[in-house]
């Protein structure tokens, strides 16, 4: 990506409510150029959405769950079926999924990040996961974050990664 595109993405990550005029002033380019670049980045899928990051505890959520899962050996068709179940079946549930992704590390190949209003909600998610025949549920592990905890190290923010992107743009 071009340096100016990286800088624009970083500015939007810090505050997506900035107008194209404000962004132009910060970046030292014209407002029409900002609009043109932003539209291009949206079309290319670099910018997928504009969103706010609320204080989830003030919205009634008490728990952030990070669940590490291991899938059984799946062929391509089984993996596609599993993906559809996670996408479609989960829509009917009241789980506050933030992210469900495949990956690798620590003996796991999947991660689920979700928000829960209480421990009962988390237990309902775990019960649902136990019903999925493509998971090695007995090997599933989780980490729970108490969103009402008064001592917080670094709540969710995109500003830090935005600064990292800015540093990369300067190289």
PDB file of C-alpha atoms in Angstrom:
ATOM      1  CA  UNK A   1       0.000   0.000   0.000  1.00  0.00           C
ATOM      2  CA  UNK A   2       1.059   3.551  -0.589  1.00  0.00           C
ATOM      3  CA  UNK A   3       2.275   5.625   2.344  1.00  0.00           C
ATOM      4  CA  UNK A   4      -0.673   8.047   2.165  1.00  0.00           C
ATOM      5  CA  UNK A   5      -3.152   5.149   2.148  1.00  0.00           C
ATOM      6  CA  UNK A   6      -1.566   3.702   5.293  1.00  0.00           C
ATOM      7  CA  UNK A   7      -1.663   7.085   6.999  1.00  0.00           C
ATOM      8  CA  UNK A   8      -5.337   7.552   6.082  1.00  0.00           C
ATOM      9  CA  UNK A   9      -6.254   4.110   7.448  1.00  0.00           C
ATOM     10  CA  UNK A  10      -4.358   4.883  10.664  1.00  0.00           C
ATOM     11  CA  UNK A  11      -6.202   8.182  11.124  1.00  0.00           C
ATOM     12  CA  UNK A  12      -9.573   6.501  10.571  1.00  0.00           C
ATOM     13  CA  UNK A  13      -8.662   3.773  13.072  1.00  0.00           C
ATOM     14  CA  UNK A  14      -7.962   6.426  15.683  1.00  0.00           C
ATOM     15  CA  UNK A  15     -11.239   8.230  14.999  1.00  0.00           C
ATOM     16  CA  UNK A  16     -13.563   7.142  12.195  1.00  0.00           C
ATOM     17  CA  UNK A  17     -15.794  10.185  12.758  1.00  0.00           C
ATOM     18  CA  UNK A  18     -13.266  12.591  11.258  1.00  0.00           C
ATOM     19  CA  UNK A  19     -14.529  14.300   8.143  1.00  0.00           C
ATOM     20  CA  UNK A  20     -12.637  14.109   4.872  1.00  0.00           C
ATOM     21  CA  UNK A  21     -11.843  17.802   5.329  1.00  0.00           C
ATOM     22  CA  UNK A  22     -10.281  17.148   8.764  1.00  0.00           C
ATOM     23  CA  UNK A  23      -8.368  14.170   7.402  1.00  0.00           C
ATOM     24  CA  UNK A  24      -7.071  16.237   4.484  1.00  0.00           C
ATOM     25  CA  UNK A  25      -5.722  18.858   6.877  1.00  0.00           C
ATOM     26  CA  UNK A  26      -3.987  16.225   9.039  1.00  0.00           C
ATOM     27  CA  UNK A  27      -2.517  14.406   6.027  1.00  0.00           C
ATOM     28  CA  UNK A  28      -1.574  17.540   4.104  1.00  0.00           C
ATOM     29  CA  UNK A  29      -3.561  16.657   0.987  1.00  0.00           C
ATOM     30  CA  UNK A  30      -6.783  17.916  -0.582  1.00  0.00           C
ATOM     31  CA  UNK A  31     -10.243  16.852   0.588  1.00  0.00           C
ATOM     32  CA  UNK A  32     -11.154  15.362  -2.840  1.00  0.00           C
ATOM     33  CA  UNK A  33      -7.964  13.273  -2.709  1.00  0.00           C
ATOM     34  CA  UNK A  34      -8.930  11.950   0.736  1.00  0.00           C
ATOM     35  CA  UNK A  35     -12.411  11.075  -0.544  1.00  0.00           C
ATOM     36  CA  UNK A  36     -10.986   9.336  -3.615  1.00  0.00           C
ATOM     37  CA  UNK A  37      -8.473   7.302  -1.548  1.00  0.00           C
ATOM     38  CA  UNK A  38     -11.075   6.404   1.106  1.00  0.00           C
ATOM     39  CA  UNK A  39     -13.534   5.239  -1.576  1.00  0.00           C
ATOM     40  CA  UNK A  40     -10.794   3.135  -3.202  1.00  0.00           C
ATOM     41  CA  UNK A  41      -9.880   1.539   0.146  1.00  0.00           C
ATOM     42  CA  UNK A  42     -13.556   0.751   0.794  1.00  0.00           C
ATOM     43  CA  UNK A  43     -13.973  -0.835  -2.668  1.00  0.00           C
ATOM     44  CA  UNK A  44     -10.838  -2.943  -2.177  1.00  0.00           C
ATOM     45  CA  UNK A  45     -12.044  -4.117   1.233  1.00  0.00           C
ATOM     46  CA  UNK A  46      -9.160  -2.536   3.129  1.00  0.00           C
ATOM     47  CA  UNK A  47     -11.741  -0.541   5.091  1.00  0.00           C
ATOM     48  CA  UNK A  48     -14.552  -2.973   5.895  1.00  0.00           C
ATOM     49  CA  UNK A  49     -16.598  -0.877   8.309  1.00  0.00           C
ATOM     50  CA  UNK A  50     -16.688   2.238  10.417  1.00  0.00           C
ATOM     51  CA  UNK A  51     -17.488   1.464  14.002  1.00  0.00           C
ATOM     52  CA  UNK A  52     -17.383   2.645  17.593  1.00  0.00           C
ATOM     53  CA  UNK A  53     -15.704   0.731  20.403  1.00  0.00           C
ATOM     54  CA  UNK A  54     -17.963   1.136  23.422  1.00  0.00           C
ATOM     55  CA  UNK A  55     -17.305   0.336  27.060  1.00  0.00           C
ATOM     56  CA  UNK A  56     -18.982  -3.068  26.943  1.00  0.00           C
ATOM     57  CA  UNK A  57     -19.490  -3.197  30.712  1.00  0.00           C
ATOM     58  CA  UNK A  58     -21.674  -0.078  30.451  1.00  0.00           C
ATOM     59  CA  UNK A  59     -23.767  -1.945  27.883  1.00  0.00           C
ATOM     60  CA  UNK A  60     -24.411  -4.752  30.360  1.00  0.00           C
ATOM     61  CA  UNK A  61     -21.697  -7.223  29.374  1.00  0.00           C
ATOM     62  CA  UNK A  62     -19.744  -8.738  32.260  1.00  0.00           C
ATOM     63  CA  UNK A  63     -17.493 -11.273  30.529  1.00  0.00           C
ATOM     64  CA  UNK A  64     -15.202 -11.328  27.521  1.00  0.00           C
ATOM     65  CA  UNK A  65     -14.386 -14.952  26.638  1.00  0.00           C
ATOM     66  CA  UNK A  66     -11.459 -16.189  24.597  1.00  0.00           C
ATOM     67  CA  UNK A  67     -12.020 -19.825  23.674  1.00  0.00           C
ATOM     68  CA  UNK A  68      -9.306 -21.962  22.092  1.00  0.00           C
ATOM     69  CA  UNK A  69     -10.687 -24.946  20.204  1.00  0.00           C
ATOM     70  CA  UNK A  70      -9.369 -27.920  18.291  1.00  0.00           C
ATOM     71  CA  UNK A  71     -11.190 -29.326  15.278  1.00  0.00           C
ATOM     72  CA  UNK A  72     -11.266 -32.991  14.447  1.00  0.00           C
ATOM     73  CA  UNK A  73      -9.472 -33.887  11.213  1.00  0.00           C
ATOM     74  CA  UNK A  74     -11.765 -32.509   8.525  1.00  0.00           C
ATOM     75  CA  UNK A  75     -11.650 -32.842   4.779  1.00  0.00           C
ATOM     76  CA  UNK A  76     -12.499 -29.819   2.644  1.00  0.00           C
ATOM     77  CA  UNK A  77     -16.251 -30.593   2.512  1.00  0.00           C
ATOM     78  CA  UNK A  78     -16.454 -31.194   6.263  1.00  0.00           C
ATOM     79  CA  UNK A  79     -14.564 -27.959   6.933  1.00  0.00           C
ATOM     80  CA  UNK A  80     -17.024 -26.053   4.725  1.00  0.00           C
ATOM     81  CA  UNK A  81     -19.965 -27.657   6.551  1.00  0.00           C
ATOM     82  CA  UNK A  82     -18.431 -26.656   9.896  1.00  0.00           C
ATOM     83  CA  UNK A  83     -17.967 -23.077   8.668  1.00  0.00           C
ATOM     84  CA  UNK A  84     -21.617 -22.892   7.585  1.00  0.00           C
ATOM     85  CA  UNK A  85     -22.785 -24.212  10.945  1.00  0.00           C
ATOM     86  CA  UNK A  86     -20.720 -21.598  12.758  1.00  0.00           C
ATOM     87  CA  UNK A  87     -22.048 -18.849  10.484  1.00  0.00           C
ATOM     88  CA  UNK A  88     -25.685 -19.883  10.093  1.00  0.00           C
ATOM     89  CA  UNK A  89     -26.571 -21.718  13.309  1.00  0.00           C
ATOM     90  CA  UNK A  90     -24.890 -19.092  15.445  1.00  0.00           C
ATOM     91  CA  UNK A  91     -27.134 -16.393  13.907  1.00  0.00           C
ATOM     92  CA  UNK A  92     -30.106 -17.901  15.729  1.00  0.00           C
ATOM     93  CA  UNK A  93     -28.252 -17.881  19.037  1.00  0.00           C
ATOM     94  CA  UNK A  94     -27.789 -14.942  21.353  1.00  0.00           C
ATOM     95  CA  UNK A  95     -24.027 -15.312  21.610  1.00  0.00           C
ATOM     96  CA  UNK A  96     -22.112 -12.068  21.350  1.00  0.00           C
ATOM     97  CA  UNK A  97     -19.463 -13.286  18.919  1.00  0.00           C
ATOM     98  CA  UNK A  98     -16.751 -10.757  18.194  1.00  0.00           C
ATOM     99  CA  UNK A  99     -14.611 -13.132  16.181  1.00  0.00           C
ATOM    100  CA  UNK A 100     -14.553 -16.799  15.132  1.00  0.00           C
ATOM    101  CA  UNK A 101     -11.397 -17.725  13.215  1.00  0.00           C
ATOM    102  CA  UNK A 102      -9.149 -20.612  12.260  1.00  0.00           C
ATOM    103  CA  UNK A 103      -5.464 -20.482  13.026  1.00  0.00           C
ATOM    104  CA  UNK A 104      -2.680 -22.448  14.631  1.00  0.00           C
ATOM    105  CA  UNK A 105      -0.815 -22.434  17.924  1.00  0.00           C
ATOM    106  CA  UNK A 106      -0.561 -24.056  21.362  1.00  0.00           C
ATOM    107  CA  UNK A 107      -2.198 -27.198  20.008  1.00  0.00           C
ATOM    108  CA  UNK A 108      -5.363 -25.436  18.827  1.00  0.00           C
ATOM    109  CA  UNK A 109      -6.679 -24.497  15.399  1.00  0.00           C
ATOM    110  CA  UNK A 110      -9.559 -22.185  16.228  1.00  0.00           C
ATOM    111  CA  UNK A 111     -10.397 -19.220  18.407  1.00  0.00           C
ATOM    112  CA  UNK A 112     -13.686 -17.687  19.471  1.00  0.00           C
ATOM    113  CA  UNK A 113     -13.861 -14.279  21.110  1.00  0.00           C
ATOM    114  CA  UNK A 114     -17.257 -13.449  22.566  1.00  0.00           C
ATOM    115  CA  UNK A 115     -19.057 -11.131  24.981  1.00  0.00           C
ATOM    116  CA  UNK A 116     -21.483 -12.330  27.636  1.00  0.00           C
ATOM    117  CA  UNK A 117     -23.907 -10.545  29.941  1.00  0.00           C
ATOM    118  CA  UNK A 118     -23.233 -13.120  32.667  1.00  0.00           C
ATOM    119  CA  UNK A 119     -21.670 -16.504  33.367  1.00  0.00           C
ATOM    120  CA  UNK A 120     -24.909 -18.273  32.439  1.00  0.00           C
ATOM    121  CA  UNK A 121     -24.640 -16.825  28.929  1.00  0.00           C
ATOM    122  CA  UNK A 122     -21.078 -18.144  28.675  1.00  0.00           C
ATOM    123  CA  UNK A 123     -22.239 -21.587  29.847  1.00  0.00           C
ATOM    124  CA  UNK A 124     -24.913 -21.576  27.126  1.00  0.00           C
ATOM    125  CA  UNK A 125     -22.216 -20.967  24.519  1.00  0.00           C
ATOM    126  CA  UNK A 126     -20.121 -23.831  25.893  1.00  0.00           C
ATOM    127  CA  UNK A 127     -23.188 -26.123  25.842  1.00  0.00           C
ATOM    128  CA  UNK A 128     -23.786 -25.195  22.192  1.00  0.00           C
ATOM    129  CA  UNK A 129     -20.129 -25.855  21.335  1.00  0.00           C
ATOM    130  CA  UNK A 130     -20.350 -29.327  22.919  1.00  0.00           C
ATOM    131  CA  UNK A 131     -23.056 -30.182  20.364  1.00  0.00           C
ATOM    132  CA  UNK A 132     -20.765 -29.459  17.414  1.00  0.00           C
ATOM    133  CA  UNK A 133     -19.447 -32.831  16.290  1.00  0.00           C
ATOM    134  CA  UNK A 134     -16.465 -31.353  14.472  1.00  0.00           C
ATOM    135  CA  UNK A 135     -14.806 -30.030  17.657  1.00  0.00           C
ATOM    136  CA  UNK A 136     -12.596 -31.912  20.106  1.00  0.00           C
ATOM    137  CA  UNK A 137     -14.589 -30.293  22.905  1.00  0.00           C
ATOM    138  CA  UNK A 138     -12.680 -32.015  25.720  1.00  0.00           C
ATOM    139  CA  UNK A 139      -9.543 -30.216  24.503  1.00  0.00           C
ATOM    140  CA  UNK A 140     -11.207 -26.797  24.416  1.00  0.00           C
ATOM    141  CA  UNK A 141      -9.761 -24.187  26.761  1.00  0.00           C
ATOM    142  CA  UNK A 142     -10.969 -20.732  27.661  1.00  0.00           C
ATOM    143  CA  UNK A 143      -9.887 -17.517  29.332  1.00  0.00           C
ATOM    144  CA  UNK A 144     -12.489 -15.190  30.846  1.00  0.00           C
ATOM    145  CA  UNK A 145     -12.042 -11.455  31.367  1.00  0.00           C
ATOM    146  CA  UNK A 146     -14.173  -9.707  34.000  1.00  0.00           C
ATOM    147  CA  UNK A 147     -15.250  -6.510  32.245  1.00  0.00           C
ATOM    148  CA  UNK A 148     -16.290  -4.977  35.574  1.00  0.00           C
ATOM    149  CA  UNK A 149     -12.786  -5.330  37.012  1.00  0.00           C
ATOM    150  CA  UNK A 150     -11.524  -1.947  38.207  1.00  0.00           C
ATOM    151  CA  UNK A 151      -7.869  -2.657  37.407  1.00  0.00           C
ATOM    152  CA  UNK A 152      -7.546  -2.773  33.619  1.00  0.00           C
ATOM    153  CA  UNK A 153      -4.269  -3.093  31.751  1.00  0.00           C
ATOM    154  CA  UNK A 154      -5.278  -2.047  28.265  1.00  0.00           C
ATOM    155  CA  UNK A 155      -8.911  -2.172  27.186  1.00  0.00           C
ATOM    156  CA  UNK A 156      -9.700  -2.799  23.523  1.00  0.00           C
ATOM    157  CA  UNK A 157      -8.541   0.052  21.310  1.00  0.00           C
ATOM    158  CA  UNK A 158      -7.342   0.370  17.735  1.00  0.00           C
ATOM    159  CA  UNK A 159      -5.207   3.440  18.450  1.00  0.00           C
ATOM    160  CA  UNK A 160      -2.093   1.402  19.281  1.00  0.00           C
ATOM    161  CA  UNK A 161      -2.169  -0.523  16.007  1.00  0.00           C
ATOM    162  CA  UNK A 162      -2.914   2.753  14.199  1.00  0.00           C
ATOM    163  CA  UNK A 163       0.336   4.172  15.614  1.00  0.00           C
ATOM    164  CA  UNK A 164       2.146   1.033  14.435  1.00  0.00           C
ATOM    165  CA  UNK A 165       0.709   1.484  10.925  1.00  0.00           C
ATOM    166  CA  UNK A 166       1.849   5.117  10.954  1.00  0.00           C
ATOM    167  CA  UNK A 167       5.368   3.993  11.875  1.00  0.00           C
ATOM    168  CA  UNK A 168       5.323   1.481   9.007  1.00  0.00           C
ATOM    169  CA  UNK A 169       4.177   4.212   6.617  1.00  0.00           C
ATOM    170  CA  UNK A 170       7.185   6.333   7.605  1.00  0.00           C
ATOM    171  CA  UNK A 171       9.661   3.595   6.598  1.00  0.00           C
TER     172      UNK A 171
END
